[in-house]
Amino acid sequence: ACSKSQSSYDVAVVGGGIVGLATARELILRHPTLSFVLLEKEKELSVHQSGHNSGVIHSGIYYTPGSLKARLCVRGATLAYEYCEKKGLPYKRCGKLIVAVEQEEIPRLKALYERGLQNNVRDLSIVDAKGIREREPYCRGIMALDSPYTGIVDWRMVALQYGTDFKEAGGTVVTKYEVNDISMATESPAGSTEGMKYPIALRDKQGNEVRCRYVLTCGGLYSDRLSQISGCSREPRIVPFRGDYLVLKPEKHYLVKGNIYPVPDPRFPFLGVHFTPRMDGSIWLGPNAVLAFKREGYKVYDFNARDLADALSFRGLQKLVLKNMTYGIGEMYRGVFIGAQVKILQKYIPELSLSDVLRGPAGVRAQALDRDGNLVDDFVFDGGVGDVASRVLHVRNAPSPAATSSLAIGEMIADEVESRFTL
């Protein structure tokens, strides 16, 4: 955007991650006669959560049967495979084993199998130690859930393709546009005879202004702040958690063929470390989950005083920390001393040694928390009453796994937009 530029659209979407892009694409395909703009603060699209994730196409095993999460993930995975086929985007259906290494994990594993069947996940089966070795020769376990429908893809490439679809359908994408004010426009756009057809003004720090009738925000790590500047609620609050991955040295890639995951432990808020092959041939191990001291802090020492003060002063985080103190300290320890992380991974692949791994990339997850310290894991939409709030819809939280579910999430947000606004 050039300085002091001004333009008007029917709908503005704020946030060019996979959720914003999928939704903008869905909306413009449904409403080709309306004008749409997508505003992204970075110079490229899809650089934060959408460009820093494990790259897995999840099949939908973990989620409560009948829940929105489960339905979106199962539908999303099917749509994602169809989309990649149609657009010629590379993916691999390399499968996934959820491996029980202790006797006490077996009832939980069997319960996951039942859950997967109820969620209509395709081709699930339970395999014994021999079945594990046939699929993953170096993996040790007593029983596993085999999900051949799980795959891998470069989600950033997928998100950018959504952006291309949006532009080809006539949408406008503006990068380097960080919205820091959402308010009622004071006067009609210069030279306009349309009065207040575009009553909402979105401004950035440079004084540029975009006018629109309706706004949809999909701000990921900043979703709570975008809500706040339009006069909506601050909660649920986003607390950033960084996940640090290790990578396997290339000469050890033979140890892992597909995704190898642990049986989730219901006592802990995050999934646990896993082995994940990537589209570029590398293999990631991890992640841990530690509080990030900056919302987009991908390095251990990244720090932002406001982000940290925001997180630490929030009662919900204080409660989460108290409930999970030992786990949290363990995660921080494993983040610093990778030997401790490797020790956990060795339960699955005993041949792995400390000299086989290197520190790898990191991602930051926008974890929505309520004031009681519960992880919010379903959709949260937020709008409000009043001139501005009644024309804005905030996606405060999109259910994980949001990349896998992105096309289904896009459909659902588009439905919500249509039910709230007269497009």
GROMACS .gro file of C-alpha atoms in nm:
model
  423
    1ALA     CA    1   0.000   0.000   0.000
    2CYS     CA    2   0.137   0.342  -0.089
    3SER     CA    3   0.122   0.616   0.170
    4LYS     CA    4  -0.218   0.763   0.249
    5SER     CA    5  -0.380   0.530  -0.003
    6GLN     CA    6  -0.751   0.487   0.031
    7SER     CA    7  -0.986   0.229  -0.110
    8SER     CA    8  -1.327   0.077  -0.047
    9TYR     CA    9  -1.448  -0.282  -0.044
   10ASP     CA   10  -1.755  -0.476   0.062
   11VAL     CA   11  -1.561  -0.707   0.294
   12ALA     CA   12  -1.214  -0.682   0.447
   13VAL     CA   13  -1.045  -0.991   0.587
   14VAL     CA   14  -0.766  -0.913   0.834
   15GLY     CA   15  -0.498  -1.183   0.859
   16GLY     CA   16  -0.330  -1.375   0.579
   17GLY     CA   17  -0.270  -1.707   0.753
   18ILE     CA   18  -0.430  -2.031   0.642
   19VAL     CA   19  -0.763  -1.960   0.818
   20GLY     CA   20  -0.799  -1.606   0.678
   21LEU     CA   21  -0.698  -1.722   0.330
   22ALA     CA   22  -0.927  -2.027   0.328
   23THR     CA   23  -1.220  -1.813   0.441
   24ALA     CA   24  -1.151  -1.526   0.200
   25ARG     CA   25  -1.132  -1.782  -0.081
   26GLU     CA   26  -1.460  -1.945   0.024
   27LEU     CA   27  -1.641  -1.611   0.056
   28ILE     CA   28  -1.531  -1.477  -0.283
   29LEU     CA   29  -1.625  -1.804  -0.456
   30ARG     CA   30  -1.973  -1.778  -0.301
   31HIS     CA   31  -2.011  -1.404  -0.368
   32PRO     CA   32  -1.825  -1.326  -0.692
   33THR     CA   33  -2.002  -0.992  -0.738
   34LEU     CA   34  -1.877  -0.846  -0.407
   35SER     CA   35  -1.539  -0.680  -0.362
   36PHE     CA   36  -1.298  -0.835  -0.111
   37VAL     CA   37  -0.964  -0.726   0.031
   38LEU     CA   38  -0.729  -0.928   0.250
   39LEU     CA   39  -0.491  -0.731   0.473
   40GLU     CA   40  -0.171  -0.889   0.607
   41LYS     CA   41   0.081  -0.718   0.831
   42GLU     CA   42   0.387  -0.909   0.707
   43LYS     CA   43   0.544  -0.863   0.366
   44GLU     CA   44   0.439  -1.217   0.270
   45LEU     CA   45   0.136  -1.432   0.343
   46SER     CA   46   0.125  -1.728   0.578
   47VAL     CA   47   0.453  -1.674   0.765
   48HIS     CA   48   0.353  -1.740   1.127
   49GLN     CA   49   0.157  -2.042   1.249
   50SER     CA   50   0.071  -2.140   0.891
   51GLY     CA   51   0.441  -2.145   0.800
   52HIS     CA   52   0.568  -2.294   1.127
   53ASN     CA   53   0.383  -2.618   1.188
   54SER     CA   54   0.454  -2.986   1.170
   55GLY     CA   55   0.300  -3.026   0.823
   56VAL     CA   56   0.071  -3.315   0.914
   57ILE     CA   57  -0.267  -3.385   0.753
   58HIS     CA   58  -0.449  -3.523   1.057
   59SER     CA   59  -0.716  -3.788   1.018
   60GLY     CA   60  -0.936  -3.692   1.317
   61ILE     CA   61  -0.872  -3.967   1.572
   62TYR     CA   62  -0.831  -3.768   1.892
   63TYR     CA   63  -1.142  -3.556   1.906
   64THR     CA   64  -1.464  -3.614   2.098
   65PRO     CA   65  -1.713  -3.793   1.871
   66GLY     CA   66  -1.981  -3.557   1.743
   67SER     CA   67  -1.777  -3.248   1.836
   68LEU     CA   68  -1.721  -2.972   1.589
   69LYS     CA   69  -1.346  -3.036   1.601
   70ALA     CA   70  -1.395  -3.398   1.498
   71ARG     CA   71  -1.634  -3.316   1.213
   72LEU     CA   72  -1.417  -3.034   1.079
   73CYS     CA   73  -1.099  -3.241   1.091
   74VAL     CA   74  -1.245  -3.546   0.916
   75ARG     CA   75  -1.413  -3.334   0.648
   76GLY     CA   76  -1.108  -3.105   0.625
   77ALA     CA   77  -0.869  -3.394   0.563
   78THR     CA   78  -1.085  -3.526   0.279
   79LEU     CA   79  -1.112  -3.178   0.127
   80ALA     CA   80  -0.736  -3.117   0.170
   81TYR     CA   81  -0.642  -3.433  -0.021
   82GLU     CA   82  -0.893  -3.351  -0.297
   83TYR     CA   83  -0.763  -2.994  -0.316
   84CYS     CA   84  -0.397  -3.101  -0.340
   85GLU     CA   85  -0.489  -3.348  -0.616
   86LYS     CA   86  -0.686  -3.087  -0.808
   87LYS     CA   87  -0.415  -2.820  -0.780
   88GLY     CA   88  -0.121  -3.055  -0.830
   89LEU     CA   89   0.029  -2.976  -0.488
   90PRO     CA   90   0.267  -3.244  -0.359
   91TYR     CA   91   0.169  -3.445  -0.051
   92LYS     CA   92   0.250  -3.789   0.090
   93ARG     CA   93   0.006  -4.021   0.256
   94CYS     CA   94   0.277  -4.172   0.475
   95GLY     CA   95   0.052  -4.286   0.759
   96LYS     CA   96   0.083  -4.259   1.134
   97LEU     CA   97   0.131  -4.498   1.423
   98ILE     CA   98   0.015  -4.404   1.773
   99VAL     CA   99   0.236  -4.629   1.979
  100ALA     CA  100   0.180  -4.768   2.330
  101VAL     CA  101   0.511  -4.845   2.503
  102GLU     CA  102   0.369  -4.915   2.851
  103GLN     CA  103   0.100  -5.166   2.947
  104GLU     CA  104  -0.104  -4.892   3.115
  105GLU     CA  105  -0.141  -4.705   2.785
  106ILE     CA  106  -0.330  -4.990   2.617
  107PRO     CA  107  -0.680  -4.905   2.750
  108ARG     CA  108  -0.628  -4.544   2.632
  109LEU     CA  109  -0.510  -4.669   2.292
  110LYS     CA  110  -0.816  -4.891   2.253
  111ALA     CA  111  -1.040  -4.601   2.354
  112LEU     CA  112  -0.872  -4.389   2.082
  113TYR     CA  113  -0.945  -4.663   1.829
  114GLU     CA  114  -1.316  -4.659   1.925
  115ARG     CA  115  -1.316  -4.281   1.906
  116GLY     CA  116  -1.159  -4.286   1.561
  117LEU     CA  117  -1.422  -4.533   1.438
  118GLN     CA  118  -1.703  -4.313   1.575
  119ASN     CA  119  -1.547  -4.016   1.396
  120ASN     CA  120  -1.550  -4.208   1.065
  121VAL     CA  121  -1.171  -4.199   1.030
  122ARG     CA  122  -1.076  -4.421   0.738
  123ASP     CA  123  -0.879  -4.748   0.747
  124LEU     CA  124  -0.793  -4.755   1.119
  125SER     CA  125  -0.657  -5.073   1.270
  126ILE     CA  126  -0.490  -5.194   1.588
  127VAL     CA  127  -0.155  -5.367   1.535
  128ASP     CA  128   0.068  -5.567   1.771
  129ALA     CA  129   0.446  -5.546   1.820
  130LYS     CA  130   0.507  -5.743   1.500
  131GLY     CA  131   0.270  -5.512   1.306
  132ILE     CA  132   0.462  -5.211   1.440
  133ARG     CA  133   0.793  -5.355   1.318
  134GLU     CA  134   0.648  -5.427   0.972
  135ARG     CA  135   0.551  -5.061   0.938
  136GLU     CA  136   0.836  -4.901   1.134
  137PRO     CA  137   1.130  -5.144   1.157
  138TYR     CA  138   1.315  -4.938   1.423
  139CYS     CA  139   1.016  -4.855   1.642
  140ARG     CA  140   0.951  -5.052   1.958
  141GLY     CA  141   0.606  -5.077   2.118
  142ILE     CA  142   0.359  -5.329   2.251
  143MET     CA  143   0.057  -5.215   2.055
  144ALA     CA  144  -0.026  -4.934   1.814
  145LEU     CA  145  -0.309  -4.767   1.632
  146ASP     CA  146  -0.233  -4.755   1.260
  147SER     CA  147  -0.381  -4.466   1.061
  148PRO     CA  148  -0.273  -4.496   0.697
  149TYR     CA  149  -0.494  -4.199   0.598
  150THR     CA  150  -0.271  -3.952   0.788
  151GLY     CA  151  -0.037  -3.764   0.557
  152ILE     CA  152   0.206  -3.477   0.524
  153VAL     CA  153   0.203  -3.162   0.314
  154ASP     CA  154   0.367  -2.819   0.311
  155TRP     CA  155   0.079  -2.620   0.460
  156ARG     CA  156   0.237  -2.289   0.366
  157MET     CA  157   0.230  -2.391   0.001
  158VAL     CA  158  -0.138  -2.486   0.041
  159ALA     CA  159  -0.218  -2.153   0.209
  160LEU     CA  160  -0.044  -1.959  -0.070
  161GLN     CA  161  -0.249  -2.153  -0.324
  162TYR     CA  162  -0.567  -2.044  -0.140
  163GLY     CA  163  -0.433  -1.688  -0.180
  164THR     CA  164  -0.379  -1.742  -0.553
  165ASP     CA  165  -0.736  -1.873  -0.589
  166PHE     CA  166  -0.863  -1.565  -0.404
  167LYS     CA  167  -0.672  -1.327  -0.631
  168GLU     CA  168  -0.776  -1.514  -0.946
  169ALA     CA  169  -1.139  -1.476  -0.837
  170GLY     CA  170  -1.088  -1.099  -0.820
  171GLY     CA  171  -0.981  -1.051  -0.459
  172THR     CA  172  -0.721  -0.792  -0.359
  173VAL     CA  173  -0.432  -0.880  -0.128
  174VAL     CA  174  -0.247  -0.601   0.054
  175THR     CA  175   0.065  -0.697   0.249
  176LYS     CA  176   0.267  -0.486   0.495
  177TYR     CA  177  -0.063  -0.348   0.625
  178GLU     CA  178  -0.086  -0.384   1.001
  179VAL     CA  179  -0.433  -0.286   1.115
  180ASN     CA  180  -0.410  -0.094   1.440
  181ASP     CA  181  -0.740   0.090   1.435
  182ILE     CA  182  -1.091  -0.030   1.350
  183SER     CA  183  -1.351   0.243   1.379
  184MET     CA  184  -1.643   0.420   1.218
  185ALA     CA  185  -1.536   0.632   0.926
  186THR     CA  186  -1.572   1.003   0.990
  187GLU     CA  187  -1.658   1.116   0.640
  188SER     CA  188  -1.736   0.967   0.303
  189PRO     CA  189  -1.435   0.863   0.094
  190ALA     CA  190  -1.305   1.163  -0.100
  191GLY     CA  191  -1.509   1.241  -0.408
  192SER     CA  192  -1.764   0.975  -0.324
  193THR     CA  193  -2.131   1.038  -0.377
  194GLU     CA  194  -2.225   0.717  -0.194
  195GLY     CA  195  -2.250   0.871   0.150
  196MET     CA  196  -2.173   0.612   0.412
  197LYS     CA  197  -2.183   0.300   0.201
  198TYR     CA  198  -1.848   0.195   0.353
  199PRO     CA  199  -1.886   0.294   0.718
  200ILE     CA  200  -1.590   0.104   0.868
  201ALA     CA  201  -1.235   0.238   0.846
  202LEU     CA  202  -0.930   0.016   0.898
  203ARG     CA  203  -0.613   0.215   0.951
  204ASP     CA  204  -0.248   0.128   0.988
  205LYS     CA  205   0.031   0.322   1.162
  206GLN     CA  206   0.131   0.491   0.836
  207GLY     CA  207  -0.208   0.659   0.808
  208ASN     CA  208  -0.335   0.443   0.523
  209GLU     CA  209  -0.706   0.374   0.533
  210VAL     CA  210  -0.916   0.096   0.390
  211ARG     CA  211  -1.292   0.142   0.396
  212CYS     CA  212  -1.539  -0.144   0.399
  213ARG     CA  213  -1.890  -0.252   0.488
  214TYR     CA  214  -1.790  -0.553   0.695
  215VAL     CA  215  -1.475  -0.687   0.859
  216LEU     CA  216  -1.368  -1.041   0.936
  217THR     CA  217  -1.054  -1.085   1.146
  218CYS     CA  218  -0.849  -1.406   1.153
  219GLY     CA  219  -0.552  -1.278   1.348
  220GLY     CA  220  -0.405  -1.596   1.495
  221LEU     CA  221  -0.145  -1.488   1.750
  222TYR     CA  222  -0.302  -1.140   1.764
  223SER     CA  223  -0.669  -1.231   1.754
  224ASP     CA  224  -0.739  -1.097   2.104
  225ARG     CA  225  -0.572  -0.762   2.033
  226LEU     CA  226  -0.766  -0.714   1.709
  227SER     CA  227  -1.084  -0.779   1.903
  228GLN     CA  228  -0.984  -0.529   2.168
  229ILE     CA  229  -0.920  -0.242   1.923
  230SER     CA  230  -1.269  -0.280   1.778
  231GLY     CA  231  -1.424  -0.257   2.123
  232CYS     CA  232  -1.494  -0.630   2.171
  233SER     CA  233  -1.391  -0.855   2.457
  234ARG     CA  234  -1.029  -0.934   2.549
  235GLU     CA  235  -1.112  -1.291   2.635
  236PRO     CA  236  -1.032  -1.560   2.557
  237ARG     CA  237  -0.674  -1.434   2.579
  238ILE     CA  238  -0.402  -1.560   2.350
  239VAL     CA  239  -0.102  -1.700   2.531
  240PRO     CA  240   0.186  -1.791   2.300
  241PHE     CA  241   0.352  -2.130   2.350
  242ARG     CA  242   0.670  -2.205   2.163
  243GLY     CA  243   0.736  -2.558   2.040
  244ASP     CA  244   1.102  -2.638   1.973
  245TYR     CA  245   1.175  -2.923   1.735
  246LEU     CA  246   1.487  -3.133   1.700
  247VAL     CA  247   1.585  -3.269   1.359
  248LEU     CA  248   1.734  -3.604   1.274
  249LYS     CA  249   2.071  -3.597   1.099
  250PRO     CA  250   2.030  -3.706   0.734
  251GLU     CA  251   2.233  -4.023   0.778
  252LYS     CA  252   1.978  -4.135   1.039
  253HIS     CA  253   1.664  -4.072   0.832
  254TYR     CA  254   1.629  -4.449   0.780
  255LEU     CA  255   1.511  -4.479   1.143
  256VAL     CA  256   1.170  -4.324   1.068
  257LYS     CA  257   0.931  -4.392   0.780
  258GLY     CA  258   0.600  -4.229   0.877
  259ASN     CA  259   0.456  -4.031   1.168
  260ILE     CA  260   0.514  -4.190   1.509
  261TYR     CA  261   0.308  -4.043   1.792
  262PRO     CA  262   0.272  -4.123   2.162
  263VAL     CA  263  -0.058  -4.220   2.327
  264PRO     CA  264  -0.178  -3.883   2.463
  265ASP     CA  265  -0.178  -3.845   2.839
  266PRO     CA  266  -0.502  -3.678   2.950
  267ARG     CA  267  -0.327  -3.522   3.251
  268PHE     CA  268  -0.121  -3.290   3.033
  269PRO     CA  269  -0.243  -3.004   2.815
  270PHE     CA  270  -0.029  -3.082   2.507
  271LEU     CA  271   0.013  -3.387   2.289
  272GLY     CA  272   0.370  -3.494   2.363
  273VAL     CA  273   0.673  -3.541   2.138
  274HIS     CA  274   0.645  -3.720   1.807
  275PHE     CA  275   0.846  -3.814   1.498
  276THR     CA  276   0.731  -3.635   1.182
  277PRO     CA  277   0.872  -3.677   0.830
  278ARG     CA  278   0.858  -3.359   0.620
  279MET     CA  279   0.792  -3.301   0.253
  280ASP     CA  280   1.154  -3.190   0.202
  281GLY     CA  281   1.278  -3.526   0.333
  282SER     CA  282   1.388  -3.403   0.675
  283ILE     CA  283   1.252  -3.556   0.996
  284TRP     CA  284   1.139  -3.344   1.288
  285LEU     CA  285   1.128  -3.468   1.645
  286GLY     CA  286   0.926  -3.282   1.905
  287PRO     CA  287   0.793  -3.038   1.993
  288ASN     CA  288   0.808  -2.943   2.356
  289ALA     CA  289   0.570  -2.666   2.471
  290VAL     CA  290   0.702  -2.368   2.667
  291LEU     CA  291   0.564  -2.022   2.727
  292ALA     CA  292   0.703  -1.791   2.459
  293PHE     CA  293   0.816  -1.450   2.582
  294LYS     CA  294   0.705  -1.294   2.255
  295ARG     CA  295   0.402  -1.363   2.037
  296GLU     CA  296   0.612  -1.425   1.731
  297GLY     CA  297   0.920  -1.535   1.922
  298TYR     CA  298   1.066  -1.831   1.737
  299LYS     CA  299   1.403  -1.812   1.910
  300VAL     CA  300   1.472  -1.907   2.270
  301TYR     CA  301   1.580  -1.555   2.365
  302ASP     CA  302   1.312  -1.359   2.177
  303PHE     CA  303   1.147  -1.120   2.419
  304ASN     CA  304   0.875  -0.859   2.411
  305ALA     CA  305   0.789  -0.682   2.736
  306ARG     CA  306   0.426  -0.617   2.646
  307ASP     CA  307   0.361  -0.973   2.531
  308LEU     CA  308   0.520  -1.119   2.842
  309ALA     CA  309   0.347  -0.881   3.083
  310ASP     CA  310   0.021  -0.953   2.904
  311ALA     CA  311   0.062  -1.326   2.948
  312LEU     CA  312   0.192  -1.324   3.306
  313SER     CA  313  -0.071  -1.083   3.435
  314PHE     CA  314  -0.354  -1.297   3.297
  315ARG     CA  315  -0.524  -1.498   3.568
  316GLY     CA  316  -0.597  -1.782   3.328
  317LEU     CA  317  -0.227  -1.839   3.262
  318GLN     CA  318  -0.144  -1.826   3.632
  319LYS     CA  319  -0.403  -2.098   3.693
  320LEU     CA  320  -0.278  -2.311   3.403
  321VAL     CA  321   0.078  -2.285   3.536
  322LEU     CA  322  -0.025  -2.389   3.886
  323LYS     CA  323  -0.222  -2.686   3.755
  324ASN     CA  324   0.067  -2.803   3.537
  325MET     CA  325   0.371  -2.685   3.732
  326THR     CA  326   0.573  -3.008   3.717
  327TYR     CA  327   0.490  -3.067   3.354
  328GLY     CA  328   0.584  -2.709   3.263
  329ILE     CA  329   0.917  -2.722   3.443
  330GLY     CA  330   0.989  -3.055   3.272
  331GLU     CA  331   0.912  -2.901   2.932
  332MET     CA  332   1.146  -2.608   2.998
  333TYR     CA  333   1.417  -2.847   3.113
  334ARG     CA  334   1.373  -3.059   2.800
  335GLY     CA  335   1.390  -2.744   2.588
  336VAL     CA  336   1.729  -2.653   2.734
  337PHE     CA  337   1.876  -3.000   2.775
  338ILE     CA  338   1.798  -3.186   2.458
  339GLY     CA  339   1.933  -3.506   2.610
  340ALA     CA  340   1.617  -3.516   2.822
  341GLN     CA  341   1.403  -3.483   2.510
  342VAL     CA  342   1.600  -3.760   2.336
  343LYS     CA  343   1.544  -3.986   2.635
  344ILE     CA  344   1.168  -3.969   2.580
  345LEU     CA  345   1.208  -4.032   2.206
  346GLN     CA  346   1.424  -4.339   2.281
  347LYS     CA  347   1.121  -4.509   2.438
  348TYR     CA  348   0.993  -4.541   2.081
  349ILE     CA  349   1.317  -4.574   1.884
  350PRO     CA  350   1.582  -4.719   2.117
  351GLU     CA  351   1.857  -4.686   1.852
  352LEU     CA  352   1.829  -4.307   1.859
  353SER     CA  353   2.118  -4.135   2.035
  354LEU     CA  354   2.197  -3.777   2.132
  355SER     CA  355   2.457  -3.751   1.856
  356ASP     CA  356   2.186  -3.827   1.595
  357VAL     CA  357   1.991  -3.506   1.653
  358LEU     CA  358   2.038  -3.133   1.603
  359ARG     CA  359   1.834  -2.840   1.727
  360GLY     CA  360   1.575  -2.762   1.465
  361PRO     CA  361   1.310  -2.501   1.392
  362ALA     CA  362   1.042  -2.377   1.628
  363GLY     CA  363   0.679  -2.276   1.600
  364VAL     CA  364   0.464  -2.056   1.820
  365ARG     CA  365   0.111  -2.171   1.889
  366ALA     CA  366  -0.162  -1.919   1.964
  367GLN     CA  367  -0.323  -2.092   2.259
  368ALA     CA  368  -0.654  -1.940   2.361
  369LEU     CA  369  -0.704  -1.950   2.738
  370ASP     CA  370  -1.006  -1.860   2.946
  371ARG     CA  371  -0.975  -1.690   3.285
  372ASP     CA  372  -1.000  -2.022   3.468
  373GLY     CA  373  -0.688  -2.153   3.301
  374ASN     CA  374  -0.866  -2.388   3.059
  375LEU     CA  375  -0.729  -2.430   2.709
  376VAL     CA  376  -1.004  -2.317   2.474
  377ASP     CA  377  -1.006  -2.562   2.190
  378ASP     CA  378  -1.323  -2.496   1.997
  379PHE     CA  379  -1.440  -2.212   1.778
  380VAL     CA  380  -1.481  -1.874   1.944
  381PHE     CA  381  -1.654  -1.608   1.734
  382ASP     CA  382  -1.688  -1.259   1.865
  383GLY     CA  383  -1.881  -0.962   1.741
  384GLY     CA  384  -2.093  -0.727   1.938
  385VAL     CA  385  -2.339  -0.447   1.948
  386GLY     CA  386  -2.270  -0.088   1.857
  387ASP     CA  387  -2.178   0.074   1.529
  388VAL     CA  388  -1.840  -0.091   1.482
  389ALA     CA  389  -1.879  -0.421   1.664
  390SER     CA  390  -2.199  -0.509   1.481
  391ARG     CA  391  -2.010  -0.498   1.150
  392VAL     CA  392  -1.708  -0.696   1.266
  393LEU     CA  393  -1.672  -1.070   1.314
  394HIS     CA  394  -1.361  -1.189   1.497
  395VAL     CA  395  -1.240  -1.545   1.474
  396ARG     CA  396  -1.089  -1.562   1.821
  397ASN     CA  397  -0.994  -1.925   1.810
  398ALA     CA  398  -1.009  -2.177   1.529
  399PRO     CA  399  -1.012  -2.538   1.641
  400SER     CA  400  -0.686  -2.727   1.607
  401PRO     CA  401  -0.580  -2.889   1.380
  402ALA     CA  402  -0.669  -2.574   1.188
  403ALA     CA  403  -0.449  -2.638   0.884
  404THR     CA  404  -0.598  -2.983   0.822
  405SER     CA  405  -0.947  -2.846   0.882
  406SER     CA  406  -0.885  -2.518   0.695
  407LEU     CA  407  -1.121  -2.570   0.399
  408ALA     CA  408  -1.398  -2.694   0.632
  409ILE     CA  409  -1.326  -2.408   0.876
  410GLY     CA  410  -1.346  -2.164   0.583
  411GLU     CA  411  -1.692  -2.297   0.496
  412MET     CA  412  -1.805  -2.263   0.853
  413ILE     CA  413  -1.673  -1.908   0.903
  414ALA     CA  414  -1.829  -1.809   0.569
  415ASP     CA  415  -2.164  -1.945   0.695
  416GLU     CA  416  -2.121  -1.738   1.011
  417VAL     CA  417  -2.038  -1.425   0.809
  418GLU     CA  418  -2.350  -1.479   0.596
  419SER     CA  419  -2.573  -1.529   0.899
  420ARG     CA  420  -2.448  -1.213   1.075
  421PHE     CA  421  -2.416  -0.972   0.787
  422THR     CA  422  -2.640  -0.892   0.492
  423LEU     CA  423  -2.382  -0.941   0.220
   0.00000   0.00000   0.00000
